[in-house]
PDB file of C-alpha atoms in Angstrom:
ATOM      1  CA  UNK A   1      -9.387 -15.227  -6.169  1.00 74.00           C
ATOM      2  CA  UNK A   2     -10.822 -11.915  -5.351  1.00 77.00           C
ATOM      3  CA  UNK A   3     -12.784 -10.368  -8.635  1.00 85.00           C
ATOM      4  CA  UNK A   4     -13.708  -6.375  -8.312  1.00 90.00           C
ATOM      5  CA  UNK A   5     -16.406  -5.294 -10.548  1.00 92.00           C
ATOM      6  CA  UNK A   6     -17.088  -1.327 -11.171  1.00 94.00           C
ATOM      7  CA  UNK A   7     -20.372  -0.738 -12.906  1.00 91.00           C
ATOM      8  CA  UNK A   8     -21.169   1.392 -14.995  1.00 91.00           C
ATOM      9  CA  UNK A   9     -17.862   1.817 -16.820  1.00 92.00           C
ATOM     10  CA  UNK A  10     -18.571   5.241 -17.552  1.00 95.00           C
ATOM     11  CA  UNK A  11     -20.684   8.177 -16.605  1.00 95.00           C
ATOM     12  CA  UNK A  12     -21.893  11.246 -17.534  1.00 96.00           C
ATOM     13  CA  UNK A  13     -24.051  13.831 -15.408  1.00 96.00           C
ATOM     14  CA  UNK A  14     -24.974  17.134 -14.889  1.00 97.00           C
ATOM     15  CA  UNK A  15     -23.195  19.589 -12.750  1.00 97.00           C
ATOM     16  CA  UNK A  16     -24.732  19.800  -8.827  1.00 97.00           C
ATOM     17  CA  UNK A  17     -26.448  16.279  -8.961  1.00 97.00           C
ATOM     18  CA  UNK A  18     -25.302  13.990  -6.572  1.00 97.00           C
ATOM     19  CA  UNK A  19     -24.231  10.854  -7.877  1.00 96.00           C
ATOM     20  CA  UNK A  20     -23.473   6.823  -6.976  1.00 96.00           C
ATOM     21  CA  UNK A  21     -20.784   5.145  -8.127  1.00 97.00           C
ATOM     22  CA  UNK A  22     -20.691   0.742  -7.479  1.00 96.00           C
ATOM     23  CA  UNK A  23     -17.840  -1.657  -6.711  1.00 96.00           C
ATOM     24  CA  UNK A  24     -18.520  -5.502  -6.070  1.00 94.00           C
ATOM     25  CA  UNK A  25     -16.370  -7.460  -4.930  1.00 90.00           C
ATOM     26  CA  UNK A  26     -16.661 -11.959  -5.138  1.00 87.00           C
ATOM     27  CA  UNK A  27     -14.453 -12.360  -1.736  1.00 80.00           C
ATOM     28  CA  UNK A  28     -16.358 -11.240   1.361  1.00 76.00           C
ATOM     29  CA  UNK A  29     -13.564 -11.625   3.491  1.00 79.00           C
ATOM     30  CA  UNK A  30     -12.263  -8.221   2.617  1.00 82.00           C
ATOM     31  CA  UNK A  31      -9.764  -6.354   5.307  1.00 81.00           C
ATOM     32  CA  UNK A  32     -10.382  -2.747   4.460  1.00 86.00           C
ATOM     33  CA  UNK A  33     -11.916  -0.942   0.890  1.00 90.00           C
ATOM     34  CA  UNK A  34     -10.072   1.338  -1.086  1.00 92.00           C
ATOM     35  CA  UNK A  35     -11.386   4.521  -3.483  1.00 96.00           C
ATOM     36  CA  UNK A  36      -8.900   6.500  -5.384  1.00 96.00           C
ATOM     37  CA  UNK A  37      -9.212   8.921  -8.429  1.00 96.00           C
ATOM     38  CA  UNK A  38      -7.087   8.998 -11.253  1.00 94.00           C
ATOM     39  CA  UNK A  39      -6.957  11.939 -13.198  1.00 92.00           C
ATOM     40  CA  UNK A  40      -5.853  11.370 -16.993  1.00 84.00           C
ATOM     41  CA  UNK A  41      -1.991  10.793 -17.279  1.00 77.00           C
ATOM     42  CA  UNK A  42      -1.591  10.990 -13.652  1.00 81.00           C
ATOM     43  CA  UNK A  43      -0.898   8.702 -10.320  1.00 84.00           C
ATOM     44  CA  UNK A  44      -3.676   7.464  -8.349  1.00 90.00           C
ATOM     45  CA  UNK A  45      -4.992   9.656  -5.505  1.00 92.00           C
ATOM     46  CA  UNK A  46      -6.357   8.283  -2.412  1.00 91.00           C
ATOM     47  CA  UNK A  47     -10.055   8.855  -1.218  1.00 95.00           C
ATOM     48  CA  UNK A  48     -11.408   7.066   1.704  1.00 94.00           C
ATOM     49  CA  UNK A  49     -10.228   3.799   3.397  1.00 90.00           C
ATOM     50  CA  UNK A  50     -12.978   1.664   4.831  1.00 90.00           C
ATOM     51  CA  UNK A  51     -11.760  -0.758   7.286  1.00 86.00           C
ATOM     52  CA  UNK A  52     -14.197  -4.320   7.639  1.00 84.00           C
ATOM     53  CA  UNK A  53     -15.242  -3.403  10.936  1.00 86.00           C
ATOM     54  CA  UNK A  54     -16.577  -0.155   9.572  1.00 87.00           C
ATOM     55  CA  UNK A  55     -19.795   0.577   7.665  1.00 90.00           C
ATOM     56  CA  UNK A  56     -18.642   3.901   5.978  1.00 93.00           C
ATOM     57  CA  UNK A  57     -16.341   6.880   5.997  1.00 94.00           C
ATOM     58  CA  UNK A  58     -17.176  10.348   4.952  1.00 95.00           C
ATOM     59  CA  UNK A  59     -14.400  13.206   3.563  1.00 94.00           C
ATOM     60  CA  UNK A  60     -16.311  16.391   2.636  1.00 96.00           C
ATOM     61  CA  UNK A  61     -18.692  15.831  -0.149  1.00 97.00           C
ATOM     62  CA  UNK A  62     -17.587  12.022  -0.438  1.00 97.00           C
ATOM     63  CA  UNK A  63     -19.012   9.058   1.545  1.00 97.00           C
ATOM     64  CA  UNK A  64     -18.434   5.446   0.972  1.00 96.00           C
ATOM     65  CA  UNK A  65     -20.119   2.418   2.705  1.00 95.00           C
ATOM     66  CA  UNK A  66     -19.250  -0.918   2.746  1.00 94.00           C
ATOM     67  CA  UNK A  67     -21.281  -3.928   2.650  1.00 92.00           C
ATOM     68  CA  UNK A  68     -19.263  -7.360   3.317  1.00 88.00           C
ATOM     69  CA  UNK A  69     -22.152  -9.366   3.143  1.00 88.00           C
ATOM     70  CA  UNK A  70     -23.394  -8.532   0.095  1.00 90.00           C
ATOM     71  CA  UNK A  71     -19.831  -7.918  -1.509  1.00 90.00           C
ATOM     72  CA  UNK A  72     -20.571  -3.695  -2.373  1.00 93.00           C
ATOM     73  CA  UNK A  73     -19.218  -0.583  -1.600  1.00 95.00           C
ATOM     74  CA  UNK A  74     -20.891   2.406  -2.976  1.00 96.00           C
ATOM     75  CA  UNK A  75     -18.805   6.051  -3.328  1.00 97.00           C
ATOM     76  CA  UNK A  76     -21.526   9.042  -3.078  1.00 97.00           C
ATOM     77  CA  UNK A  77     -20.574  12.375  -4.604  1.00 97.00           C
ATOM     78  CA  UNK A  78     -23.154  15.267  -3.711  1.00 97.00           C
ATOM     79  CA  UNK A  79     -23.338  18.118  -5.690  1.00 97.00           C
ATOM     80  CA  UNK A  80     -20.789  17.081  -7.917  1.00 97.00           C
ATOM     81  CA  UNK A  81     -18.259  19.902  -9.946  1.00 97.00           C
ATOM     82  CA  UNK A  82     -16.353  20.102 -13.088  1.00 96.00           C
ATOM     83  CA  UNK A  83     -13.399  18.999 -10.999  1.00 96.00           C
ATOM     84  CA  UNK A  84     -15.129  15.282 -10.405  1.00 97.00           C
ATOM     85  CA  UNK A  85     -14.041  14.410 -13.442  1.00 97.00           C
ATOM     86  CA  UNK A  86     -11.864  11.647 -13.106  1.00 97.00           C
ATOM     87  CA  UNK A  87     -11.746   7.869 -13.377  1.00 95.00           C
ATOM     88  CA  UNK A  88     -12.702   6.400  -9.903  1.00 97.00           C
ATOM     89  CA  UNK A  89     -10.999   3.206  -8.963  1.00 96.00           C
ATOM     90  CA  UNK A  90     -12.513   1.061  -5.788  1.00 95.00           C
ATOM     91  CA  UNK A  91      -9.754  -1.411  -4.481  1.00 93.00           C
ATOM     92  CA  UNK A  92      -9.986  -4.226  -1.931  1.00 90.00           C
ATOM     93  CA  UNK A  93      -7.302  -6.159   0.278  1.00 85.00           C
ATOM     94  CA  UNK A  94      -7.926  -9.306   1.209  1.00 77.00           C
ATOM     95  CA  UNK A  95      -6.473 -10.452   4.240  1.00 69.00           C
ATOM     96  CA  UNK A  96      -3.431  -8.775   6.516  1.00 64.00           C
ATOM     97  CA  UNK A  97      -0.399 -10.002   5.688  1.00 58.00           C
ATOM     98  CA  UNK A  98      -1.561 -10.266   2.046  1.00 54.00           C
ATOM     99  CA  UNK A  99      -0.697  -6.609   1.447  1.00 73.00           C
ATOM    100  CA  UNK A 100      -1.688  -6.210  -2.630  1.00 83.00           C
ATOM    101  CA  UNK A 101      -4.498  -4.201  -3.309  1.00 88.00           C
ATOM    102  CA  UNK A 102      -6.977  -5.426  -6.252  1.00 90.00           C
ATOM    103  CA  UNK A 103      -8.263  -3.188  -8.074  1.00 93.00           C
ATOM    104  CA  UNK A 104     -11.628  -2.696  -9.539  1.00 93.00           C
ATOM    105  CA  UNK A 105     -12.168  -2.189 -13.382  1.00 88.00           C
ATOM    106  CA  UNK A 106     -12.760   1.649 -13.100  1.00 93.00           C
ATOM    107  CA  UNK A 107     -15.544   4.508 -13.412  1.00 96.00           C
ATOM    108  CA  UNK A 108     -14.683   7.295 -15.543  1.00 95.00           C
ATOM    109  CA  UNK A 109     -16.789  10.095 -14.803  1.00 97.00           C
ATOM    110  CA  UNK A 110     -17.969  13.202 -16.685  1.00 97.00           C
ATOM    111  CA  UNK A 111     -19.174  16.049 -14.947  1.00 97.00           C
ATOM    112  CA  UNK A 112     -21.186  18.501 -17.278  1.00 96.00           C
ATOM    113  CA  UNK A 113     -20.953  22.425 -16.696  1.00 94.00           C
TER     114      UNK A 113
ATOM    115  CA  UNK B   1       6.315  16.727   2.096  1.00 56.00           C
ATOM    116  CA  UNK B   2       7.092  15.368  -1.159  1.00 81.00           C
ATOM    117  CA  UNK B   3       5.122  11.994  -2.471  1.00 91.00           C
ATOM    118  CA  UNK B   4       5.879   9.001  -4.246  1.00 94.00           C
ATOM    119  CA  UNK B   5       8.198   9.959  -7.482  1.00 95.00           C
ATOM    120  CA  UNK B   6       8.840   7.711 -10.589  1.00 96.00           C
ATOM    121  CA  UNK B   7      11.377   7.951 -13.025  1.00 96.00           C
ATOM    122  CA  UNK B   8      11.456   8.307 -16.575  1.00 97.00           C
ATOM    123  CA  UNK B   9       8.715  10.022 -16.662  1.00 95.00           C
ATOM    124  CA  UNK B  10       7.941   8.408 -20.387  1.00 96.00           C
ATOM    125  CA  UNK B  11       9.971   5.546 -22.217  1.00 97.00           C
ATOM    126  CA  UNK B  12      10.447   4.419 -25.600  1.00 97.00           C
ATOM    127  CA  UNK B  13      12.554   1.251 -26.348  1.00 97.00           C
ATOM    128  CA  UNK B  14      12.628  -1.273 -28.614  1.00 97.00           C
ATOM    129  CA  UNK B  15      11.602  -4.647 -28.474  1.00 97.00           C
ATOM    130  CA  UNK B  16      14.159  -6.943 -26.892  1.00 97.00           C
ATOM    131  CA  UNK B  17      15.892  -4.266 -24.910  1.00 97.00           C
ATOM    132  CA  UNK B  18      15.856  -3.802 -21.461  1.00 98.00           C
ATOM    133  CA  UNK B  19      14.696  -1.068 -19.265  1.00 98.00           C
ATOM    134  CA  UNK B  20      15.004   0.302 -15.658  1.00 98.00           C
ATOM    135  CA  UNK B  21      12.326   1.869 -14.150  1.00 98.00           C
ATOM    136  CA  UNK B  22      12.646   3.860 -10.148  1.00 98.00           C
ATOM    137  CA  UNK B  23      10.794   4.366  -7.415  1.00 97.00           C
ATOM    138  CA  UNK B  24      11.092   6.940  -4.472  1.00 96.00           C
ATOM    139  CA  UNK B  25       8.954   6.401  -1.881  1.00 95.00           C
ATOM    140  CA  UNK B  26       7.725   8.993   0.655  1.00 94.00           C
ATOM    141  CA  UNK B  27      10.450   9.037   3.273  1.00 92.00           C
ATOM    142  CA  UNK B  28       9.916   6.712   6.187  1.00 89.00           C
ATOM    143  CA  UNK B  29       7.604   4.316   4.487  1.00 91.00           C
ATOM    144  CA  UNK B  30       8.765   0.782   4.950  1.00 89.00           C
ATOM    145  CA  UNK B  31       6.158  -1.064   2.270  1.00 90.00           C
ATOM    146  CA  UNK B  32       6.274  -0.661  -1.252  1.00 93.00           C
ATOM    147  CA  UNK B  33       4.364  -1.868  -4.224  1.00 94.00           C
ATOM    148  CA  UNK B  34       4.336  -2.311  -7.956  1.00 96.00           C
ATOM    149  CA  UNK B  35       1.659  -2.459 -10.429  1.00 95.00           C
ATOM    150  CA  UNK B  36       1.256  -2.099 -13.671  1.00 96.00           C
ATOM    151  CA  UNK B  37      -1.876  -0.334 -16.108  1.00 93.00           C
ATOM    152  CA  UNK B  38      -2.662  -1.722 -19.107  1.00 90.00           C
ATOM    153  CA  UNK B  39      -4.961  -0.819 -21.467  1.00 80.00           C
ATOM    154  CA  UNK B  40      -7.805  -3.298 -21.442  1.00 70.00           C
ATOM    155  CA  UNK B  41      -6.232  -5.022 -18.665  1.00 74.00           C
ATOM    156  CA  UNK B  42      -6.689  -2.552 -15.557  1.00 81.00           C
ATOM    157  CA  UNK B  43      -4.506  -1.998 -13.352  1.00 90.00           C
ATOM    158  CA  UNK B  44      -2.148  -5.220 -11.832  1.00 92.00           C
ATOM    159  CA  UNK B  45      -0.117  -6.057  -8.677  1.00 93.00           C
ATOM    160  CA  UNK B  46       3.215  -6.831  -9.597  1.00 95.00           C
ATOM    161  CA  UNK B  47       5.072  -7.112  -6.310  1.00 95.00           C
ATOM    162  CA  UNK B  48       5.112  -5.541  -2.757  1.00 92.00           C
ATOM    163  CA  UNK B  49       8.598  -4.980  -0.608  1.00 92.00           C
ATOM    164  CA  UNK B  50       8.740  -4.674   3.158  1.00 89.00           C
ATOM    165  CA  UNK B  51      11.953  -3.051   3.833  1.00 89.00           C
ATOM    166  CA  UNK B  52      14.163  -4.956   1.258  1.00 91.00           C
ATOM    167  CA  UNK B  53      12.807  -8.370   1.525  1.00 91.00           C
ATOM    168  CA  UNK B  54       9.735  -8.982  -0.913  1.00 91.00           C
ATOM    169  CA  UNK B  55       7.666 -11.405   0.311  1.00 86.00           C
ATOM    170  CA  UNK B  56       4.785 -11.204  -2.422  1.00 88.00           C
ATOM    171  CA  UNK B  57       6.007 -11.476  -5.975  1.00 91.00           C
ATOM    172  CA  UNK B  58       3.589 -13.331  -7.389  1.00 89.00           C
ATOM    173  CA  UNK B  59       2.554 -10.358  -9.565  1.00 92.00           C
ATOM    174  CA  UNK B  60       5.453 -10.725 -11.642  1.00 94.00           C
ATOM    175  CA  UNK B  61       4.212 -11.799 -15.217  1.00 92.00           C
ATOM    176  CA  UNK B  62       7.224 -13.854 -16.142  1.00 92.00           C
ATOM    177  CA  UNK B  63      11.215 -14.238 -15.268  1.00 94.00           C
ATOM    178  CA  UNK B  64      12.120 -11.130 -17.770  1.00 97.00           C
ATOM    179  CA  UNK B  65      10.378  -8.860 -15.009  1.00 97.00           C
ATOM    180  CA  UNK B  66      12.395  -8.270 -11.400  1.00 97.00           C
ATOM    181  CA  UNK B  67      13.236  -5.558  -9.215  1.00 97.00           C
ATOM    182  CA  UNK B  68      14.667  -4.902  -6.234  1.00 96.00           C
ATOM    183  CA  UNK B  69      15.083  -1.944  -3.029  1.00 95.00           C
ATOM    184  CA  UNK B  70      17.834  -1.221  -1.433  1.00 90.00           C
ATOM    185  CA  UNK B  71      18.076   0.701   2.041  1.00 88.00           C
ATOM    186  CA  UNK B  72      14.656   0.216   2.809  1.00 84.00           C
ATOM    187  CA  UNK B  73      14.069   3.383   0.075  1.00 92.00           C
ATOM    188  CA  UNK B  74      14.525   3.251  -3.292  1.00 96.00           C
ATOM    189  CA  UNK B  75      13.286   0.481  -5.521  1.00 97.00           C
ATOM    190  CA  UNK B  76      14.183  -0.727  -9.339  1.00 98.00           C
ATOM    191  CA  UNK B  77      11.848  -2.585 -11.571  1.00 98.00           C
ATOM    192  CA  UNK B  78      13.859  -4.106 -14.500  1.00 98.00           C
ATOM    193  CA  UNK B  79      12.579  -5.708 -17.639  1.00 98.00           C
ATOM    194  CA  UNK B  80      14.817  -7.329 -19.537  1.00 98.00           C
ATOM    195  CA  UNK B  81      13.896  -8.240 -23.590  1.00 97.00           C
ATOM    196  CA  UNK B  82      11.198  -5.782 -23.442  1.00 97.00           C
ATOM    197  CA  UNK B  83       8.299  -7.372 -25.959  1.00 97.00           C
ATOM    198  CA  UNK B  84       5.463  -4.904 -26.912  1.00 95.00           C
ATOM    199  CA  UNK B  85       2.989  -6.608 -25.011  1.00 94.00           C
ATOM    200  CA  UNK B  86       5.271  -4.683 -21.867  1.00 96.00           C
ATOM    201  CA  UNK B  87       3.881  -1.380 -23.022  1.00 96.00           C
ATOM    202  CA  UNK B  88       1.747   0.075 -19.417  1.00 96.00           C
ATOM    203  CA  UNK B  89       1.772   2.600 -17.029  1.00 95.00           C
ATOM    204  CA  UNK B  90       4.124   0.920 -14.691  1.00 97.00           C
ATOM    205  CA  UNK B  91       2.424   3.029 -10.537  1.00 96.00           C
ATOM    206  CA  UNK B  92       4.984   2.945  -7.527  1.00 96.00           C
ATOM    207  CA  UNK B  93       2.913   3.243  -4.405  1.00 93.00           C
ATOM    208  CA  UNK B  94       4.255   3.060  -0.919  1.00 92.00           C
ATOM    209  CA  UNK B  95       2.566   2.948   2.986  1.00 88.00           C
ATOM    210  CA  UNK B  96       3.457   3.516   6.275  1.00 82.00           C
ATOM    211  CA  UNK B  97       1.224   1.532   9.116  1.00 64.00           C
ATOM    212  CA  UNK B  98       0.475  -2.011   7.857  1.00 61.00           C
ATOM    213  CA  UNK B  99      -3.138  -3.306   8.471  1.00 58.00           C
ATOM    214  CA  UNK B 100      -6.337  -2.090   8.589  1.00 56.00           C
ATOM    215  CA  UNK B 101      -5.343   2.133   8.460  1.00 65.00           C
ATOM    216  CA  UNK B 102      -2.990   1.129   5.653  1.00 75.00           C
ATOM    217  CA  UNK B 103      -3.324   3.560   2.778  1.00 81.00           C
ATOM    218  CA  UNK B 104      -0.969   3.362  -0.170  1.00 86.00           C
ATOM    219  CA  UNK B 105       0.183   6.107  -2.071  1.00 89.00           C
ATOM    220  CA  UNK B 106       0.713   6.227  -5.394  1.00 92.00           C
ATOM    221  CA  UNK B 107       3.487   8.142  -7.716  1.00 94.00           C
ATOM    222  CA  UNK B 108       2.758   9.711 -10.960  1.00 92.00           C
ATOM    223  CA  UNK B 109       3.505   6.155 -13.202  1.00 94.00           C
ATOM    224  CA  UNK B 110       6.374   6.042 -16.151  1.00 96.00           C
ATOM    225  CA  UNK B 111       4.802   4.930 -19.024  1.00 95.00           C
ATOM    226  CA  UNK B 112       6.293   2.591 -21.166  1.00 97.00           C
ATOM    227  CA  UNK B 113       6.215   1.783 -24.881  1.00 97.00           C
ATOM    228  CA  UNK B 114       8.047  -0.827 -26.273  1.00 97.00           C
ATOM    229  CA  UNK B 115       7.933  -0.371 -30.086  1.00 96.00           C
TER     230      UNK B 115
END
């Protein structure tokens, strides 16, 4: 059973520092990575996709990598804003065919003005 | 064009009732998923539709919980005998492409409190 770890749970840092948040994941036989954001009483919002052939994906100031050996993704954030705030949510699907995502426990992070 | 939307928004019932909670996915996407957010519990496949045949329910915490989609749009998640421990954010998400470019999108959530 595929177990997605986000660590730390939550994070606090100072506005225009760039910034690493962790996933792990126990199943390296991962078909593509997942990050989303979930702003507070809202849906989720997609981020990047990483498919397993790929090593990372980049979307403005974001860029995740993925490392199916070692079971990690990483999400960078450079020069992070106010508007970062958000709980970040790394998800994993396992196989095709087997179409559920699961989800990792959750970031939430703090920007400070 | 217009995303995933859920409806209620919010709702509050009382234990033992039951409730209906909607989906409408983004036009044109054929896969559609259910999951719920609990507090403490993160956030849990329930069940995932292609078309209007689900072949992955196993989500589904027990026979009070089923839903179903009908003309390959709209779907219906129904709990019947609500007990508290029901109380989530019930997320809709739906996708186009199956496979590797697959990204699902996600509706606003109803949250649910079963008093």
């Amino acid at each position: 059973k595929q177990e997605v770890t986000q660590i730390p749970a939550a994070l606090s840092v100072p506005e225009g520092e760039n910034l690493v948040l962790n996933c792990s994941f126990t199943d390296s036989a991962i078909y593509n990575l997942q990050w989303f954001r979930q702003d507070p009483g809202k849906g989720l919002t997609s981020l990047l996709l990483i498919q397993s052939s790929q090593r990372e994906q980049t979307s403005g100031r974001l860029n995740a990598s993925l490392d199916k050996s070692s079971g990690r993704s990483t999400l960078y954030i450079a020069a992070s804003q106010p508007g970062d705030s958000a709980t970040y949510l790394c998800a994993g699907k396992r196989s095709f065919g087997n179409e559920k995502l699961t989800f990792g426990t959750g970031t939430r992070l703090t920007i400070i003005p | 064009g217009a995303g995933v939307s859920q409806s209620p928004s919010n709702k509050v019932t009382e234990k033992g009732k039951d409730v209906e909670l909607r989906c409408d996915p983004i036009s044109g996407h054929t896969a559609l998923y259910w999951y719920r957010q609990s507090l403490g519990q993160g956030l849990e496949f329930l069940i995932y539709f292609q078309g209007n045949s689900a072949p992955d329910k196993s989500g589904l915490p027990s026979d009070r919980f089923s839903a179903e989609r009908t003309g390959g749009s709209v779907s219906t998640l129904t709990i019947q005998r609500t007990q508290q421990e029901d109380s989530a954010v019930y997320l809709c998400a739906s996708s186009k492409v199956r496979g590797l470019q697959e990204t699902q999108y996600f509706g606003p959530g109803t949250r649910l409190l079963v008093l």
